Amino acid sequence: MNYQETLEWMFNQLPMYQQQGAVAYKADLSNTIKLVNHLNNPQDSLKTIHIAGTNGKGSTSSMIASILQEAGCKVGLYTSPHLKDFRERIKINGQEITESFVVDFIARNKPFFEENSLSFFEMTVGMCFEYFKQEAVDVAVIEVGMGGRLDATNIINPLLSVITNIGKDHIAFLGDTLEAIAGEKAGIIKRGVPVVIGEYNESTQPVFIAKAKEMSADIYFAQDTYKENTLVSDLKGDYQKSNIRTVRQAIELLRNSFVISEKAEVEGLLHVVENTKLLGRWQVLGENPKVVTDTAHNSHGLTIVMNQLKHEKYKNLHIVFGVVNDKDLDSILPLLPKEAKFFFARPNNLRGLDAEILAAKASEFGLVGEVFGSIPNAYAKAKEVAGAEDLIYIGGSTFVVAEIL
């Protein structure tokens, strides 16, 4: 198979949460353990940093990777989902995994994958570990896919664990209370390995403290340590202030393992996009009218982004919006501004919610707009009607952003 055929086989033949949702979720780590044993446990030879959380995982992972790059390290970065190309998930110093490695890895291990019915995510995790080992990275920053305790990445023994925050998302898998979700995320806390908590509240803090105590792990609360943060990042968005605090606490602890100067910390935060190629975080795509896109897709993330929109200056607000079918619309739609004109469309994804259903539900919350056959069509119409002093916001789902970039 060539690269395109390999991707099609990966996407279509095996369960993949990004496309299919619940059917792809595995309730234990047995398949992943089988896989890494088959691969001779490449993860055991890697120094890793493990990052979980409801929101901010990608930004936090990329900031840490960028700082470590500025410190002179060869840094592997594993994130998900991808926006445009599968290879975005696995990078070394911002360079995507080669097509040839993807093709060869799948070809060599295809019989094993088929025999054991491995999920898309499981085999991708195995691929990242083998690639990082082969390329002899100094350190690998590993972002959790979903949850933590049962996530396929949760077979590593990292130098440091990081949990950014807790919000209600993926409740069908992780639980419908903040305490339950925190319990799943806290599953990445390993014995004797320090853990950084980015944000906590009265519901989640006791869960983290109890798990850290059980695992004899030192615990650090970034929101208490870096209240007056003075560093900034090229990643824009009000939510990045909290992520920067989390990252600074993590870097302070990582200085026990790597030489990281203050200059590397400052420069790393300022050059995240250049160093890691991260996209879709309050990304400005144009001016006159101003066009902003963001991957925030749950109530926790959208609350911050919608508050940021309120501080923007514009004449009229146009919102291109689409979601996947497992989102809690009752918690998301009330956050959206009623004065905006909406352009509803279904993301081009098996899990995309029909735009007619979305528009009907949105109308119950006083949100008025038109329905379009695709995200690009909705965006084209928004650009057509928007004046130079207007603002266009595109979001609701990672998949919506992917179709625009």
JSON list of N, CA, C and O in Angstrom, two decimals, residues 213-264:
[
{"chain": "A", "resi": 213, "resn": "LYS", "atom": "N", "xyz": [-1.58, 10.93, 46.95]},
{"chain": "A", "resi": 213, "resn": "LYS", "atom": "CA", "xyz": [-1.18, 10.32, 48.22]},
{"chain": "A", "resi": 213, "resn": "LYS", "atom": "C", "xyz": [-1.07, 8.81, 48.09]},
{"chain": "A", "resi": 213, "resn": "LYS", "atom": "O", "xyz": [-0.11, 8.18, 48.54]},
{"chain": "A", "resi": 214, "resn": "GLU", "atom": "N", "xyz": [-2.07, 8.22, 47.41]},
{"chain": "A", "resi": 214, "resn": "GLU", "atom": "CA", "xyz": [-2.07, 6.76, 47.19]},
{"chain": "A", "resi": 214, "resn": "GLU", "atom": "C", "xyz": [-0.83, 6.32, 46.43]},
{"chain": "A", "resi": 214, "resn": "GLU", "atom": "O", "xyz": [-0.25, 5.25, 46.71]},
{"chain": "A", "resi": 215, "resn": "MET", "atom": "N", "xyz": [-0.37, 7.15, 45.48]},
{"chain": "A", "resi": 215, "resn": "MET", "atom": "CA", "xyz": [0.76, 6.81, 44.63]},
{"chain": "A", "resi": 215, "resn": "MET", "atom": "C", "xyz": [2.08, 7.39, 45.15]},
{"chain": "A", "resi": 215, "resn": "MET", "atom": "O", "xyz": [3.10, 7.30, 44.46]},
{"chain": "A", "resi": 216, "resn": "SER", "atom": "N", "xyz": [2.07, 7.99, 46.33]},
{"chain": "A", "resi": 216, "resn": "SER", "atom": "CA", "xyz": [3.28, 8.62, 46.88]},
{"chain": "A", "resi": 216, "resn": "SER", "atom": "C", "xyz": [3.92, 9.56, 45.87]},
{"chain": "A", "resi": 216, "resn": "SER", "atom": "O", "xyz": [5.14, 9.57, 45.67]},
{"chain": "A", "resi": 217, "resn": "ALA", "atom": "N", "xyz": [3.05, 10.35, 45.21]},
{"chain": "A", "resi": 217, "resn": "ALA", "atom": "CA", "xyz": [3.51, 11.29, 44.18]},
{"chain": "A", "resi": 217, "resn": "ALA", "atom": "C", "xyz": [3.40, 12.71, 44.71]},
{"chain": "A", "resi": 217, "resn": "ALA", "atom": "O", "xyz": [2.35, 13.11, 45.23]},
{"chain": "A", "resi": 218, "resn": "ASP", "atom": "N", "xyz": [4.46, 13.49, 44.57]},
{"chain": "A", "resi": 218, "resn": "ASP", "atom": "CA", "xyz": [4.41, 14.91, 44.94]},
{"chain": "A", "resi": 218, "resn": "ASP", "atom": "C", "xyz": [3.44, 15.63, 44.01]},
{"chain": "A", "resi": 218, "resn": "ASP", "atom": "O", "xyz": [3.46, 15.40, 42.79]},
{"chain": "A", "resi": 219, "resn": "ILE", "atom": "N", "xyz": [2.60, 16.50, 44.56]},
{"chain": "A", "resi": 219, "resn": "ILE", "atom": "CA", "xyz": [1.59, 17.18, 43.76]},
{"chain": "A", "resi": 219, "resn": "ILE", "atom": "C", "xyz": [1.78, 18.69, 43.84]},
{"chain": "A", "resi": 219, "resn": "ILE", "atom": "O", "xyz": [2.07, 19.23, 44.91]},
{"chain": "A", "resi": 220, "resn": "TYR", "atom": "N", "xyz": [1.64, 19.36, 42.68]},
{"chain": "A", "resi": 220, "resn": "TYR", "atom": "CA", "xyz": [1.86, 20.80, 42.59]},
{"chain": "A", "resi": 220, "resn": "TYR", "atom": "C", "xyz": [0.65, 21.42, 41.90]},
{"chain": "A", "resi": 220, "resn": "TYR", "atom": "O", "xyz": [0.22, 20.95, 40.83]},
{"chain": "A", "resi": 221, "resn": "PHE", "atom": "N", "xyz": [0.11, 22.50, 42.48]},
{"chain": "A", "resi": 221, "resn": "PHE", "atom": "CA", "xyz": [-1.05, 23.18, 41.92]},
{"chain": "A", "resi": 221, "resn": "PHE", "atom": "C", "xyz": [-0.59, 24.50, 41.29]},
{"chain": "A", "resi": 221, "resn": "PHE", "atom": "O", "xyz": [-0.28, 25.46, 41.99]},
{"chain": "A", "resi": 222, "resn": "ALA", "atom": "N", "xyz": [-0.57, 24.52, 39.95]},
{"chain": "A", "resi": 222, "resn": "ALA", "atom": "CA", "xyz": [0.02, 25.67, 39.24]},
{"chain": "A", "resi": 222, "resn": "ALA", "atom": "C", "xyz": [-0.76, 26.95, 39.47]},
{"chain": "A", "resi": 222, "resn": "ALA", "atom": "O", "xyz": [-0.17, 28.04, 39.51]},
{"chain": "A", "resi": 223, "resn": "GLN", "atom": "N", "xyz": [-2.08, 26.86, 39.64]},
{"chain": "A", "resi": 223, "resn": "GLN", "atom": "CA", "xyz": [-2.85, 28.09, 39.79]},
{"chain": "A", "resi": 223, "resn": "GLN", "atom": "C", "xyz": [-2.54, 28.80, 41.11]},
{"chain": "A", "resi": 223, "resn": "GLN", "atom": "O", "xyz": [-2.78, 30.00, 41.25]},
{"chain": "A", "resi": 224, "resn": "ASP", "atom": "N", "xyz": [-1.97, 28.06, 42.05]},
{"chain": "A", "resi": 224, "resn": "ASP", "atom": "CA", "xyz": [-1.58, 28.67, 43.33]},
{"chain": "A", "resi": 224, "resn": "ASP", "atom": "C", "xyz": [-0.16, 29.21, 43.29]},
{"chain": "A", "resi": 224, "resn": "ASP", "atom": "O", "xyz": [0.20, 30.10, 44.06]},
{"chain": "A", "resi": 225, "resn": "THR", "atom": "N", "xyz": [0.68, 28.66, 42.41]},
{"chain": "A", "resi": 225, "resn": "THR", "atom": "CA", "xyz": [2.11, 28.99, 42.39]},
{"chain": "A", "resi": 225, "resn": "THR", "atom": "C", "xyz": [2.41, 30.19, 41.51]},
{"chain": "A", "resi": 225, "resn": "THR", "atom": "O", "xyz": [3.23, 31.04, 41.86]},
{"chain": "A", "resi": 226, "resn": "TYR", "atom": "N", "xyz": [1.75, 30.27, 40.37]},
{"chain": "A", "resi": 226, "resn": "TYR", "atom": "CA", "xyz": [2.06, 31.33, 39.39]},
{"chain": "A", "resi": 226, "resn": "TYR", "atom": "C", "xyz": [0.87, 32.26, 39.20]},
{"chain": "A", "resi": 226, "resn": "TYR", "atom": "O", "xyz": [0.39, 32.46, 38.10]},
{"chain": "A", "resi": 227, "resn": "LYS", "atom": "N", "xyz": [0.40, 32.83, 40.31]},
{"chain": "A", "resi": 227, "resn": "LYS", "atom": "CA", "xyz": [-0.77, 33.72, 40.24]},
{"chain": "A", "resi": 227, "resn": "LYS", "atom": "C", "xyz": [-0.48, 34.97, 39.42]},
{"chain": "A", "resi": 227, "resn": "LYS", "atom": "O", "xyz": [-1.33, 35.47, 38.70]},
{"chain": "A", "resi": 228, "resn": "GLU", "atom": "N", "xyz": [0.73, 35.49, 39.53]},
{"chain": "A", "resi": 228, "resn": "GLU", "atom": "CA", "xyz": [1.11, 36.72, 38.82]},
{"chain": "A", "resi": 228, "resn": "GLU", "atom": "C", "xyz": [2.05, 36.37, 37.68]},
{"chain": "A", "resi": 228, "resn": "GLU", "atom": "O", "xyz": [3.20, 36.76, 37.66]},
{"chain": "A", "resi": 229, "resn": "ASN", "atom": "N", "xyz": [1.57, 35.63, 36.71]},
{"chain": "A", "resi": 229, "resn": "ASN", "atom": "CA", "xyz": [2.41, 35.21, 35.60]},
{"chain": "A", "resi": 229, "resn": "ASN", "atom": "C", "xyz": [2.74, 36.41, 34.70]},
{"chain": "A", "resi": 229, "resn": "ASN", "atom": "O", "xyz": [1.86, 37.19, 34.36]},
{"chain": "A", "resi": 230, "resn": "THR", "atom": "N", "xyz": [4.01, 36.53, 34.32]},
{"chain": "A", "resi": 230, "resn": "THR", "atom": "CA", "xyz": [4.42, 37.66, 33.48]},
{"chain": "A", "resi": 230, "resn": "THR", "atom": "C", "xyz": [4.83, 37.22, 32.07]},
{"chain": "A", "resi": 230, "resn": "THR", "atom": "O", "xyz": [5.09, 38.07, 31.22]},
{"chain": "A", "resi": 231, "resn": "LEU", "atom": "N", "xyz": [4.91, 35.92, 31.81]},
{"chain": "A", "resi": 231, "resn": "LEU", "atom": "CA", "xyz": [5.34, 35.46, 30.50]},
{"chain": "A", "resi": 231, "resn": "LEU", "atom": "C", "xyz": [4.17, 35.34, 29.54]},
{"chain": "A", "resi": 231, "resn": "LEU", "atom": "O", "xyz": [3.02, 35.11, 29.94]},
{"chain": "A", "resi": 232, "resn": "VAL", "atom": "N", "xyz": [4.45, 35.51, 28.26]},
{"chain": "A", "resi": 232, "resn": "VAL", "atom": "CA", "xyz": [3.41, 35.45, 27.24]},
{"chain": "A", "resi": 232, "resn": "VAL", "atom": "C", "xyz": [3.81, 34.44, 26.16]},
{"chain": "A", "resi": 232, "resn": "VAL", "atom": "O", "xyz": [4.97, 34.04, 26.06]},
{"chain": "A", "resi": 233, "resn": "SER", "atom": "N", "xyz": [2.83, 34.08, 25.35]},
{"chain": "A", "resi": 233, "resn": "SER", "atom": "CA", "xyz": [3.06, 33.10, 24.28]},
{"chain": "A", "resi": 233, "resn": "SER", "atom": "C", "xyz": [2.51, 33.63, 22.96]},
{"chain": "A", "resi": 233, "resn": "SER", "atom": "O", "xyz": [1.63, 34.50, 22.94]},
{"chain": "A", "resi": 234, "resn": "ASP", "atom": "N", "xyz": [3.05, 33.08, 21.86]},
{"chain": "A", "resi": 234, "resn": "ASP", "atom": "CA", "xyz": [2.47, 33.40, 20.57]},
{"chain": "A", "resi": 234, "resn": "ASP", "atom": "C", "xyz": [1.12, 32.71, 20.37]},
{"chain": "A", "resi": 234, "resn": "ASP", "atom": "O", "xyz": [0.38, 33.04, 19.44]},
{"chain": "A", "resi": 235, "resn": "LEU", "atom": "N", "xyz": [0.78, 31.76, 21.22]},
{"chain": "A", "resi": 235, "resn": "LEU", "atom": "CA", "xyz": [-0.56, 31.16, 21.19]},
{"chain": "A", "resi": 235, "resn": "LEU", "atom": "C", "xyz": [-1.51, 32.13, 21.87]},
{"chain": "A", "resi": 235, "resn": "LEU", "atom": "O", "xyz": [-1.37, 32.44, 23.05]},
{"chain": "A", "resi": 236, "resn": "LYS", "atom": "N", "xyz": [-2.47, 32.62, 21.11]},
{"chain": "A", "resi": 236, "resn": "LYS", "atom": "CA", "xyz": [-3.39, 33.61, 21.64]},
{"chain": "A", "resi": 236, "resn": "LYS", "atom": "C", "xyz": [-4.65, 32.91, 22.17]},
{"chain": "A", "resi": 236, "resn": "LYS", "atom": "O", "xyz": [-4.90, 31.75, 21.93]},
{"chain": "A", "resi": 237, "resn": "GLY", "atom": "N", "xyz": [-5.45, 33.65, 22.89]},
{"chain": "A", "resi": 237, "resn": "GLY", "atom": "CA", "xyz": [-6.63, 33.08, 23.52]},
{"chain": "A", "resi": 237, "resn": "GLY", "atom": "C", "xyz": [-6.50, 33.26, 25.01]},
{"chain": "A", "resi": 237, "resn": "GLY", "atom": "O", "xyz": [-5.45, 32.97, 25.60]},
{"chain": "A", "resi": 238, "resn": "ASP", "atom": "N", "xyz": [-7.56, 33.75, 25.65]},
{"chain": "A", "resi": 238, "resn": "ASP", "atom": "CA", "xyz": [-7.49, 34.02, 27.09]},
{"chain": "A", "resi": 238, "resn": "ASP", "atom": "C", "xyz": [-7.16, 32.77, 27.90]},
{"chain": "A", "resi": 238, "resn": "ASP", "atom": "O", "xyz": [-6.54, 32.86, 28.96]},
{"chain": "A", "resi": 239, "resn": "TYR", "atom": "N", "xyz": [-7.58, 31.61, 27.40]},
{"chain": "A", "resi": 239, "resn": "TYR", "atom": "CA", "xyz": [-7.34, 30.36, 28.13]},
{"chain": "A", "resi": 239, "resn": "TYR", "atom": "C", "xyz": [-5.86, 30.01, 28.22]},
{"chain": "A", "resi": 239, "resn": "TYR", "atom": "O", "xyz": [-5.45, 29.21, 29.06]},
{"chain": "A", "resi": 240, "resn": "GLN", "atom": "N", "xyz": [-5.04, 30.63, 27.36]},
{"chain": "A", "resi": 240, "resn": "GLN", "atom": "CA", "xyz": [-3.60, 30.32, 27.39]},
{"chain": "A", "resi": 240, "resn": "GLN", "atom": "C", "xyz": [-2.93, 30.83, 28.65]},
{"chain": "A", "resi": 240, "resn": "GLN", "atom": "O", "xyz": [-1.87, 30.33, 29.05]},
{"chain": "A", "resi": 241, "resn": "LYS", "atom": "N", "xyz": [-3.54, 31.81, 29.33]},
{"chain": "A", "resi": 241, "resn": "LYS", "atom": "CA", "xyz": [-2.94, 32.31, 30.57]},
{"chain": "A", "resi": 241, "resn": "LYS", "atom": "C", "xyz": [-2.83, 31.18, 31.59]},
{"chain": "A", "resi": 241, "resn": "LYS", "atom": "O", "xyz": [-1.81, 31.03, 32.27]},
{"chain": "A", "resi": 242, "resn": "SER", "atom": "N", "xyz": [-3.89, 30.39, 31.69]},
{"chain": "A", "resi": 242, "resn": "SER", "atom": "CA", "xyz": [-3.86, 29.26, 32.61]},
{"chain": "A", "resi": 242, "resn": "SER", "atom": "C", "xyz": [-2.88, 28.19, 32.14]},
{"chain": "A", "resi": 242, "resn": "SER", "atom": "O", "xyz": [-2.13, 27.61, 32.94]},
{"chain": "A", "resi": 243, "resn": "ASN", "atom": "N", "xyz": [-2.86, 27.93, 30.82]},
{"chain": "A", "resi": 243, "resn": "ASN", "atom": "CA", "xyz": [-1.93, 26.93, 30.29]},
{"chain": "A", "resi": 243, "resn": "ASN", "atom": "C", "xyz": [-0.48, 27.34, 30.54]},
{"chain": "A", "resi": 243, "resn": "ASN", "atom": "O", "xyz": [0.37, 26.49, 30.84]},
{"chain": "A", "resi": 244, "resn": "ILE", "atom": "N", "xyz": [-0.18, 28.64, 30.42]},
{"chain": "A", "resi": 244, "resn": "ILE", "atom": "CA", "xyz": [1.20, 29.11, 30.66]},
{"chain": "A", "resi": 244, "resn": "ILE", "atom": "C", "xyz": [1.60, 28.87, 32.11]},
{"chain": "A", "resi": 244, "resn": "ILE", "atom": "O", "xyz": [2.73, 28.44, 32.39]},
{"chain": "A", "resi": 245, "resn": "ARG", "atom": "N", "xyz": [0.68, 29.11, 33.03]},
{"chain": "A", "resi": 245, "resn": "ARG", "atom": "CA", "xyz": [0.99, 28.82, 34.45]},
{"chain": "A", "resi": 245, "resn": "ARG", "atom": "C", "xyz": [1.31, 27.34, 34.64]},
{"chain": "A", "resi": 245, "resn": "ARG", "atom": "O", "xyz": [2.27, 26.99, 35.33]},
{"chain": "A", "resi": 246, "resn": "THR", "atom": "N", "xyz": [0.50, 26.50, 34.02]},
{"chain": "A", "resi": 246, "resn": "THR", "atom": "CA", "xyz": [0.71, 25.05, 34.11]},
{"chain": "A", "resi": 246, "resn": "THR", "atom": "C", "xyz": [2.08, 24.67, 33.56]},
{"chain": "A", "resi": 246, "resn": "THR", "atom": "O", "xyz": [2.83, 23.89, 34.16]},
{"chain": "A", "resi": 247, "resn": "VAL", "atom": "N", "xyz": [2.40, 25.23, 32.40]},
{"chain": "A", "resi": 247, "resn": "VAL", "atom": "CA", "xyz": [3.67, 24.94, 31.74]},
{"chain": "A", "resi": 247, "resn": "VAL", "atom": "C", "xyz": [4.84, 25.40, 32.59]},
{"chain": "A", "resi": 247, "resn": "VAL", "atom": "O", "xyz": [5.85, 24.68, 32.74]},
{"chain": "A", "resi": 248, "resn": "ARG", "atom": "N", "xyz": [4.75, 26.59, 33.18]},
{"chain": "A", "resi": 248, "resn": "ARG", "atom": "CA", "xyz": [5.86, 27.11, 33.98]},
{"chain": "A", "resi": 248, "resn": "ARG", "atom": "C", "xyz": [6.13, 26.23, 35.20]},
{"chain": "A", "resi": 248, "resn": "ARG", "atom": "O", "xyz": [7.28, 25.98, 35.56]},
{"chain": "A", "resi": 249, "resn": "GLN", "atom": "N", "xyz": [5.06, 25.74, 35.81]},
{"chain": "A", "resi": 249, "resn": "GLN", "atom": "CA", "xyz": [5.23, 24.82, 36.93]},
{"chain": "A", "resi": 249, "resn": "GLN", "atom": "C", "xyz": [5.89, 23.52, 36.47]},
{"chain": "A", "resi": 249, "resn": "GLN", "atom": "O", "xyz": [6.78, 22.99, 37.13]},
{"chain": "A", "resi": 250, "resn": "ALA", "atom": "N", "xyz": [5.44, 23.02, 35.30]},
{"chain": "A", "resi": 250, "resn": "ALA", "atom": "CA", "xyz": [6.02, 21.79, 34.75]},
{"chain": "A", "resi": 250, "resn": "ALA", "atom": "C", "xyz": [7.50, 21.97, 34.44]},
{"chain": "A", "resi": 250, "resn": "ALA", "atom": "O", "xyz": [8.33, 21.11, 34.77]},
{"chain": "A", "resi": 251, "resn": "ILE", "atom": "N", "xyz": [7.85, 23.10, 33.82]},
{"chain": "A", "resi": 251, "resn": "ILE", "atom": "CA", "xyz": [9.24, 23.36, 33.44]},
{"chain": "A", "resi": 251, "resn": "ILE", "atom": "C", "xyz": [10.12, 23.46, 34.68]},
{"chain": "A", "resi": 251, "resn": "ILE", "atom": "O", "xyz": [11.26, 22.96, 34.69]},
{"chain": "A", "resi": 252, "resn": "GLU", "atom": "N", "xyz": [9.61, 24.07, 35.74]},
{"chain": "A", "resi": 252, "resn": "GLU", "atom": "CA", "xyz": [10.38, 24.18, 36.98]},
{"chain": "A", "resi": 252, "resn": "GLU", "atom": "C", "xyz": [10.78, 22.79, 37.48]},
{"chain": "A", "resi": 252, "resn": "GLU", "atom": "O", "xyz": [11.91, 22.56, 37.91]},
{"chain": "A", "resi": 253, "resn": "LEU", "atom": "N", "xyz": [9.85, 21.83, 37.40]},
{"chain": "A", "resi": 253, "resn": "LEU", "atom": "CA", "xyz": [10.15, 20.47, 37.83]},
{"chain": "A", "resi": 253, "resn": "LEU", "atom": "C", "xyz": [11.06, 19.74, 36.84]},
{"chain": "A", "resi": 253, "resn": "LEU", "atom": "O", "xyz": [11.90, 18.93, 37.23]},
{"chain": "A", "resi": 254, "resn": "LEU", "atom": "N", "xyz": [10.89, 20.03, 35.56]},
{"chain": "A", "resi": 254, "resn": "LEU", "atom": "CA", "xyz": [11.70, 19.36, 34.54]},
{"chain": "A", "resi": 254, "resn": "LEU", "atom": "C", "xyz": [13.16, 19.82, 34.57]},
{"chain": "A", "resi": 254, "resn": "LEU", "atom": "O", "xyz": [14.04, 19.17, 33.99]},
{"chain": "A", "resi": 255, "resn": "ARG", "atom": "N", "xyz": [13.41, 20.94, 35.25]},
{"chain": "A", "resi": 255, "resn": "ARG", "atom": "CA", "xyz": [14.81, 21.39, 35.41]},
{"chain": "A", "resi": 255, "resn": "ARG", "atom": "C", "xyz": [15.62, 20.39, 36.24]},
{"chain": "A", "resi": 255, "resn": "ARG", "atom": "O", "xyz": [16.84, 20.45, 36.25]},
{"chain": "A", "resi": 256, "resn": "ASN", "atom": "N", "xyz": [14.93, 19.47, 36.92]},
{"chain": "A", "resi": 256, "resn": "ASN", "atom": "CA", "xyz": [15.64, 18.40, 37.63]},
{"chain": "A", "resi": 256, "resn": "ASN", "atom": "C", "xyz": [16.22, 17.37, 36.67]},
{"chain": "A", "resi": 256, "resn": "ASN", "atom": "O", "xyz": [17.11, 16.60, 37.02]},
{"chain": "A", "resi": 257, "resn": "SER", "atom": "N", "xyz": [15.70, 17.36, 35.41]},
{"chain": "A", "resi": 257, "resn": "SER", "atom": "CA", "xyz": [16.13, 16.36, 34.43]},
{"chain": "A", "resi": 257, "resn": "SER", "atom": "C", "xyz": [16.83, 16.96, 33.22]},
{"chain": "A", "resi": 257, "resn": "SER", "atom": "O", "xyz": [17.58, 16.26, 32.53]},
{"chain": "A", "resi": 258, "resn": "PHE", "atom": "N", "xyz": [16.57, 18.24, 32.93]},
{"chain": "A", "resi": 258, "resn": "PHE", "atom": "CA", "xyz": [17.14, 18.88, 31.75]},
{"chain": "A", "resi": 258, "resn": "PHE", "atom": "C", "xyz": [17.66, 20.27, 32.13]},
{"chain": "A", "resi": 258, "resn": "PHE", "atom": "O", "xyz": [17.17, 20.90, 33.07]},
{"chain": "A", "resi": 259, "resn": "VAL", "atom": "N", "xyz": [18.63, 20.75, 31.36]},
{"chain": "A", "resi": 259, "resn": "VAL", "atom": "CA", "xyz": [19.12, 22.12, 31.55]},
{"chain": "A", "resi": 259, "resn": "VAL", "atom": "C", "xyz": [18.21, 23.04, 30.74]},
{"chain": "A", "resi": 259, "resn": "VAL", "atom": "O", "xyz": [18.23, 23.04, 29.51]},
{"chain": "A", "resi": 260, "resn": "ILE", "atom": "N", "xyz": [17.38, 23.82, 31.44]},
{"chain": "A", "resi": 260, "resn": "ILE", "atom": "CA", "xyz": [16.42, 24.70, 30.78]},
{"chain": "A", "resi": 260, "resn": "ILE", "atom": "C", "xyz": [16.62, 26.11, 31.33]},
{"chain": "A", "resi": 260, "resn": "ILE", "atom": "O", "xyz": [16.26, 26.40, 32.47]},
{"chain": "A", "resi": 261, "resn": "SER", "atom": "N", "xyz": [17.21, 26.98, 30.53]},
{"chain": "A", "resi": 261, "resn": "SER", "atom": "CA", "xyz": [17.47, 28.35, 30.97]},
{"chain": "A", "resi": 261, "resn": "SER", "atom": "C", "xyz": [16.17, 29.16, 30.95]},
{"chain": "A", "resi": 261, "resn": "SER", "atom": "O", "xyz": [15.18, 28.78, 30.32]},
{"chain": "A", "resi": 262, "resn": "GLU", "atom": "N", "xyz": [16.21, 30.30, 31.64]},
{"chain": "A", "resi": 262, "resn": "GLU", "atom": "CA", "xyz": [15.06, 31.20, 31.59]},
{"chain": "A", "resi": 262, "resn": "GLU", "atom": "C", "xyz": [14.84, 31.71, 30.17]},
{"chain": "A", "resi": 262, "resn": "GLU", "atom": "O", "xyz": [13.70, 31.90, 29.74]},
{"chain": "A", "resi": 263, "resn": "LYS", "atom": "N", "xyz": [15.92, 31.91, 29.43]},
{"chain": "A", "resi": 263, "resn": "LYS", "atom": "CA", "xyz": [15.81, 32.36, 28.04]},
{"chain": "A", "resi": 263, "resn": "LYS", "atom": "C", "xyz": [15.08, 31.31, 27.20]},
{"chain": "A", "resi": 263, "resn": "LYS", "atom": "O", "xyz": [14.20, 31.65, 26.39]},
{"chain": "A", "resi": 264, "resn": "ALA", "atom": "N", "xyz": [15.40, 30.03, 27.41]},
{"chain": "A", "resi": 264, "resn": "ALA", "atom": "CA", "xyz": [14.73, 28.96, 26.67]},
{"chain": "A", "resi": 264, "resn": "ALA", "atom": "C", "xyz": [13.23, 28.94, 27.00]},
{"chain": "A", "resi": 264, "resn": "ALA", "atom": "O", "xyz": [12.39, 28.71, 26.11]}
]
